[in-house]
CSV table of N, CA and C in Angstrom, one decimal:
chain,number,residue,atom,x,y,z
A,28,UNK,N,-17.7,5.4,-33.3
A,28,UNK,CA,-18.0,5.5,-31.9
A,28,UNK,C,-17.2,6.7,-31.3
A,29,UNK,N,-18.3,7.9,-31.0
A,29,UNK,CA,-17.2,8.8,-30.3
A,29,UNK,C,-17.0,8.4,-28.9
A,30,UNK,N,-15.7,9.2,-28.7
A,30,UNK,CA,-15.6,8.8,-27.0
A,30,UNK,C,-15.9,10.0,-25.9
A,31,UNK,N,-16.2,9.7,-24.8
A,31,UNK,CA,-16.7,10.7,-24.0
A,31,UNK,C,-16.1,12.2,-24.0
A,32,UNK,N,-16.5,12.9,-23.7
A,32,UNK,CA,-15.8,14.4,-23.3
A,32,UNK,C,-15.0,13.8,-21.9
A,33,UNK,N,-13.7,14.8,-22.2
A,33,UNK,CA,-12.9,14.3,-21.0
A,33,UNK,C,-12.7,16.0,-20.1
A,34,UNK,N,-12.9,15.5,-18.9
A,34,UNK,CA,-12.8,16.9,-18.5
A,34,UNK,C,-11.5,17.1,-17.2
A,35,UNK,N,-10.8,17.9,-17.3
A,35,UNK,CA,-9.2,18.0,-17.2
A,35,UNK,C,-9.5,18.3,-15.8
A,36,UNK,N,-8.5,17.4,-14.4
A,36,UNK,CA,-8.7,18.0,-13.5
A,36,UNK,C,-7.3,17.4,-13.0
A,37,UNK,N,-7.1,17.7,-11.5
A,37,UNK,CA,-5.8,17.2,-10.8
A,37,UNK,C,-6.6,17.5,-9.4
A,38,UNK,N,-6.9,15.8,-8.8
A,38,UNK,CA,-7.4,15.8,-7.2
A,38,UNK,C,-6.4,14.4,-6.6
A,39,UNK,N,-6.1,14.8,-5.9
A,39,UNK,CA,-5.9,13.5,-4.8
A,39,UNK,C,-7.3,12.8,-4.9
A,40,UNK,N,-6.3,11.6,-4.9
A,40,UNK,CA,-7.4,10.0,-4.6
A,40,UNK,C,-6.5,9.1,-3.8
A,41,UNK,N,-7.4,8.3,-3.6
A,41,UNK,CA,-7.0,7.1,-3.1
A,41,UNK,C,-7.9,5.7,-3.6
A,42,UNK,N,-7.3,4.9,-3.9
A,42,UNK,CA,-8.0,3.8,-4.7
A,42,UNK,C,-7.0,2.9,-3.8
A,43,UNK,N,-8.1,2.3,-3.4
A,43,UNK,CA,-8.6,0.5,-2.7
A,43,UNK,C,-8.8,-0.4,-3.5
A,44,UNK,N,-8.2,-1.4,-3.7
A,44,UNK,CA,-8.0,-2.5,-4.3
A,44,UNK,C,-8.9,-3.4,-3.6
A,45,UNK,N,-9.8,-3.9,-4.1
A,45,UNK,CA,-10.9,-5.2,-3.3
A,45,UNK,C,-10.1,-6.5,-3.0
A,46,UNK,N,-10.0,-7.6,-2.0
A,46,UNK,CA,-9.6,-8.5,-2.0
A,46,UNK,C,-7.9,-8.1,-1.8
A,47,UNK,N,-7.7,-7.1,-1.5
A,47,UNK,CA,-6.2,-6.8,-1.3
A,47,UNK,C,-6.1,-5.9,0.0
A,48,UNK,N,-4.6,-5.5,0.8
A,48,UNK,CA,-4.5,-4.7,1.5
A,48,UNK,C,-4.3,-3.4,1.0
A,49,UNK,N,-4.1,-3.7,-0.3
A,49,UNK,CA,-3.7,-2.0,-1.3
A,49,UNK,C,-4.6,-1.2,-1.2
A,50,UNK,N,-3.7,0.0,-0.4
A,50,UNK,CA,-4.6,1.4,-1.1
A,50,UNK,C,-3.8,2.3,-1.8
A,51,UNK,N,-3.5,2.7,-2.6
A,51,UNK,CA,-2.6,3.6,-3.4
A,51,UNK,C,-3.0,5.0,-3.4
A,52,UNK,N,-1.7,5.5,-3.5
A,52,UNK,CA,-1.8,7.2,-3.6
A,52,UNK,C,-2.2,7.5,-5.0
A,53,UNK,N,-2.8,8.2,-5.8
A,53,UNK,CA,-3.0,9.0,-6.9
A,53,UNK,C,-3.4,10.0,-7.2
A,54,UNK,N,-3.3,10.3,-8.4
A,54,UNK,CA,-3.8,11.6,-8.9
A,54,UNK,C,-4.8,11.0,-10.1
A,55,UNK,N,-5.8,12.2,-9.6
A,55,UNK,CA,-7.0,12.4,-11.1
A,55,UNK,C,-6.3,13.1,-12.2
A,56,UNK,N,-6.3,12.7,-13.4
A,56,UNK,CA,-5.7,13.6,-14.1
A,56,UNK,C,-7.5,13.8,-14.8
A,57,UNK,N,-7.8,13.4,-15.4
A,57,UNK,CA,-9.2,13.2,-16.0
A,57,UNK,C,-10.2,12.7,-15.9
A,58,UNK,N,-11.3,13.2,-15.8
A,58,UNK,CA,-12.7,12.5,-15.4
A,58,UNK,C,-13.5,12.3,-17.1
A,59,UNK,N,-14.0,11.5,-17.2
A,59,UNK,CA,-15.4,11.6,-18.3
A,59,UNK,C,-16.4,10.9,-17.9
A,60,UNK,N,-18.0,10.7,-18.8
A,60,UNK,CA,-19.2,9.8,-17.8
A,60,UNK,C,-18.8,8.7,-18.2
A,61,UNK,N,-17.6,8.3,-19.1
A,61,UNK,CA,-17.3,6.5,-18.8
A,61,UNK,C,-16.3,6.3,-18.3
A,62,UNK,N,-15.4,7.0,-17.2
A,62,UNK,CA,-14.3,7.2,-17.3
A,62,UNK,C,-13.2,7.9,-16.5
A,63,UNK,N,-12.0,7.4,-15.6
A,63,UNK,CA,-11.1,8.2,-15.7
A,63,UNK,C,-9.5,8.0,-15.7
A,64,UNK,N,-8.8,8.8,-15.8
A,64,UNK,CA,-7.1,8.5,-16.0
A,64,UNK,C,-6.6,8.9,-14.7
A,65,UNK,N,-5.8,8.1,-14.2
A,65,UNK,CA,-5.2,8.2,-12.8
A,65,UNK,C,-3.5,8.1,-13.2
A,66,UNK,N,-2.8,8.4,-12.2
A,66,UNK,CA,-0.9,8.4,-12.2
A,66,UNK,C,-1.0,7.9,-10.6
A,67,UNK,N,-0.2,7.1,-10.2
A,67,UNK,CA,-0.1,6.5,-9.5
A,67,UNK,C,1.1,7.1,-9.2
A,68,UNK,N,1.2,7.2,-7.7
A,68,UNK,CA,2.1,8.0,-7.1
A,68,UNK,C,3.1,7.2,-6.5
A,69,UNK,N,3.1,5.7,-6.5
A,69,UNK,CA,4.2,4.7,-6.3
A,69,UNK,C,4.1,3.3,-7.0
A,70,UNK,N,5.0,2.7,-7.8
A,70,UNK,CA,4.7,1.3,-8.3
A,70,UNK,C,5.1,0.7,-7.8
A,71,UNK,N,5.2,0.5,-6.2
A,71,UNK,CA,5.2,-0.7,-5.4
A,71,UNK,C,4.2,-1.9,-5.9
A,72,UNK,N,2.7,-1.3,-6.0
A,72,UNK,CA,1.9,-2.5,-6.3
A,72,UNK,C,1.1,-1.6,-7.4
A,73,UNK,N,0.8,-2.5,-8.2
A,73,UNK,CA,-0.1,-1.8,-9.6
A,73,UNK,C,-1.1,-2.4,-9.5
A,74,UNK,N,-2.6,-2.4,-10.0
A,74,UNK,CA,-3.6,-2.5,-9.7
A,74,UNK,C,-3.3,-3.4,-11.5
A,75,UNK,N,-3.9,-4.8,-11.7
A,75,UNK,CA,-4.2,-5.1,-13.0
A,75,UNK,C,-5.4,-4.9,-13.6
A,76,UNK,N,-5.5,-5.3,-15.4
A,76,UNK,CA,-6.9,-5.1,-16.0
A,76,UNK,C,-7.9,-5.9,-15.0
A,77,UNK,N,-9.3,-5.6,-14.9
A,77,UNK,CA,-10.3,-6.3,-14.2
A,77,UNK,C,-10.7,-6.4,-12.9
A,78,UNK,N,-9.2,-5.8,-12.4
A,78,UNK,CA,-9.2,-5.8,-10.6
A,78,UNK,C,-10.7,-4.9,-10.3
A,79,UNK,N,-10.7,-4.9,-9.2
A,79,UNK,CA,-12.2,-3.7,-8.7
A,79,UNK,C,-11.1,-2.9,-7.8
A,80,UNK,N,-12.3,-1.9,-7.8
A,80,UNK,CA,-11.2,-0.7,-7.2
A,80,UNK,C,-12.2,0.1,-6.3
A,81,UNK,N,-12.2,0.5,-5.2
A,81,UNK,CA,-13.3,1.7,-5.0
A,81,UNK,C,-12.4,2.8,-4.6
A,82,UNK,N,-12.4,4.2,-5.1
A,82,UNK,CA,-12.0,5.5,-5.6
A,82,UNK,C,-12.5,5.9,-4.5
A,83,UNK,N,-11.5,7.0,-3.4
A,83,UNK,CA,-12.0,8.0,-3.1
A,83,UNK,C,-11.3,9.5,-3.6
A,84,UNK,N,-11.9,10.4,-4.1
A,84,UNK,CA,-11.1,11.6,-4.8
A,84,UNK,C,-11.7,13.2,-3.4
A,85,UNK,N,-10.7,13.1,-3.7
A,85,UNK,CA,-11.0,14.6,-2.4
A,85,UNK,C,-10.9,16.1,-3.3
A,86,UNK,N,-12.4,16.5,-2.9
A,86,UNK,CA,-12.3,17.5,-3.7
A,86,UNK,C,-12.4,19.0,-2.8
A,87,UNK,N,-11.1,19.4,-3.2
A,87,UNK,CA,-10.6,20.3,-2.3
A,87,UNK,C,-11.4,21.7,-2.4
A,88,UNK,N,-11.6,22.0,-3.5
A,88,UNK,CA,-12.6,23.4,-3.4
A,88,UNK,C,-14.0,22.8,-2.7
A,89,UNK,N,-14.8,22.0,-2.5
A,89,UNK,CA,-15.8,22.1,-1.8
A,89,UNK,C,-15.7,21.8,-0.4
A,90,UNK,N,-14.3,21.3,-0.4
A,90,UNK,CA,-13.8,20.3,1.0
A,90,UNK,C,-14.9,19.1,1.5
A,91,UNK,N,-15.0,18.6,0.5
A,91,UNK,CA,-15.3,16.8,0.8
A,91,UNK,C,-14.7,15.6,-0.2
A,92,UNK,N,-15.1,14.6,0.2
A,92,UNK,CA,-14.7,13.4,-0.3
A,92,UNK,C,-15.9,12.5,-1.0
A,93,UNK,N,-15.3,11.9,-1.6
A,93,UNK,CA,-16.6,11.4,-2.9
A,93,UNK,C,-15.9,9.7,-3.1
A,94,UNK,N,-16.5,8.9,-2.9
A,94,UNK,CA,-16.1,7.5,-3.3
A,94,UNK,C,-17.1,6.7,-4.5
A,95,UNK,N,-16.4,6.1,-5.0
A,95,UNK,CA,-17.1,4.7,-6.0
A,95,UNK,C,-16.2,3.8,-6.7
A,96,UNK,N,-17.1,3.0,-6.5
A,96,UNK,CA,-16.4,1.7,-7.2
A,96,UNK,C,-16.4,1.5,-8.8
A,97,UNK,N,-15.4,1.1,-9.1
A,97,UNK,CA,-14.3,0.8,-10.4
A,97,UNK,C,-13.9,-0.2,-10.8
A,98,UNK,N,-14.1,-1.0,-12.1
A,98,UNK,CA,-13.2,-1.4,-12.7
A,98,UNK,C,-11.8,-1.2,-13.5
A,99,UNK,N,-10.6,-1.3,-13.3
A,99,UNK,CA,-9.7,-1.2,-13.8
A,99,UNK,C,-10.0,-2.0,-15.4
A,100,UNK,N,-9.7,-1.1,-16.7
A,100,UNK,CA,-9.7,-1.4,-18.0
A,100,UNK,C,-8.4,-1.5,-18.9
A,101,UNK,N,-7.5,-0.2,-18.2
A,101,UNK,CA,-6.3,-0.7,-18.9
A,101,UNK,C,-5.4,-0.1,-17.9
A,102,UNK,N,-3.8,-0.8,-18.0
A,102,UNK,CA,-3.1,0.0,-17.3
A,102,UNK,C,-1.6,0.1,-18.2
A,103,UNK,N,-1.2,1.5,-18.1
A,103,UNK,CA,0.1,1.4,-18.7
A,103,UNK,C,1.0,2.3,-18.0
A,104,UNK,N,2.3,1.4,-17.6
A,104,UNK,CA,3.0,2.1,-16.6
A,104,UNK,C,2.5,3.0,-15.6
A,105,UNK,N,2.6,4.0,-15.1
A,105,UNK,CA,2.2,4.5,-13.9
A,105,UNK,C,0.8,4.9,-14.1
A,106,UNK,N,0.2,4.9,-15.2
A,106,UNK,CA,-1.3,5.2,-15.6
A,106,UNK,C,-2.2,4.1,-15.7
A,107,UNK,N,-3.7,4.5,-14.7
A,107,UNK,CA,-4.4,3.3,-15.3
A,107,UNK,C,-5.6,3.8,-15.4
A,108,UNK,N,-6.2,3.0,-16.2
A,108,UNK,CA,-8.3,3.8,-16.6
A,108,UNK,C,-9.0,2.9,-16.5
């Protein structure tokens, strides 16, 4: 099974946690089409495996924002995908 091409970026996000008041600060580190890796900019609250999530990533060279919804698959320490 190969795994997606991963393509290297660093944007501000914000990911909303469904069923929660959480929104957390992050960073994009990587995007792929199944896929991305995030660093969470505080571990007050960590998002677990399965949670839903809906993503907004601000993409600064075009100046707008882009949202969708997420399943959280794995999380390890400040990183989750």
């Amino acid at each position: 099974c190969m795994s997606a091409k991963r393509y290297f970026t660093k944007e501000a996000a914000t990911l909303s946690v469904y069923g929660t008041s959480a929104s957390l600060n992050a960073d994009m580190i990587n995007l792929s089409q199944t896929g991305a890796l995030f660093t969470l900019a505080n571990l007050k609250f960590k998002p677990h495996k399965g949670d839903l999530l809906n993503i907004t990533v601000e993409l600064k060279e075009i100046s707008k924002k882009h949202s969708v919804d997420a399943e959280v698959v794995w999380v390890n320490g400040p990183e989750i995908g």
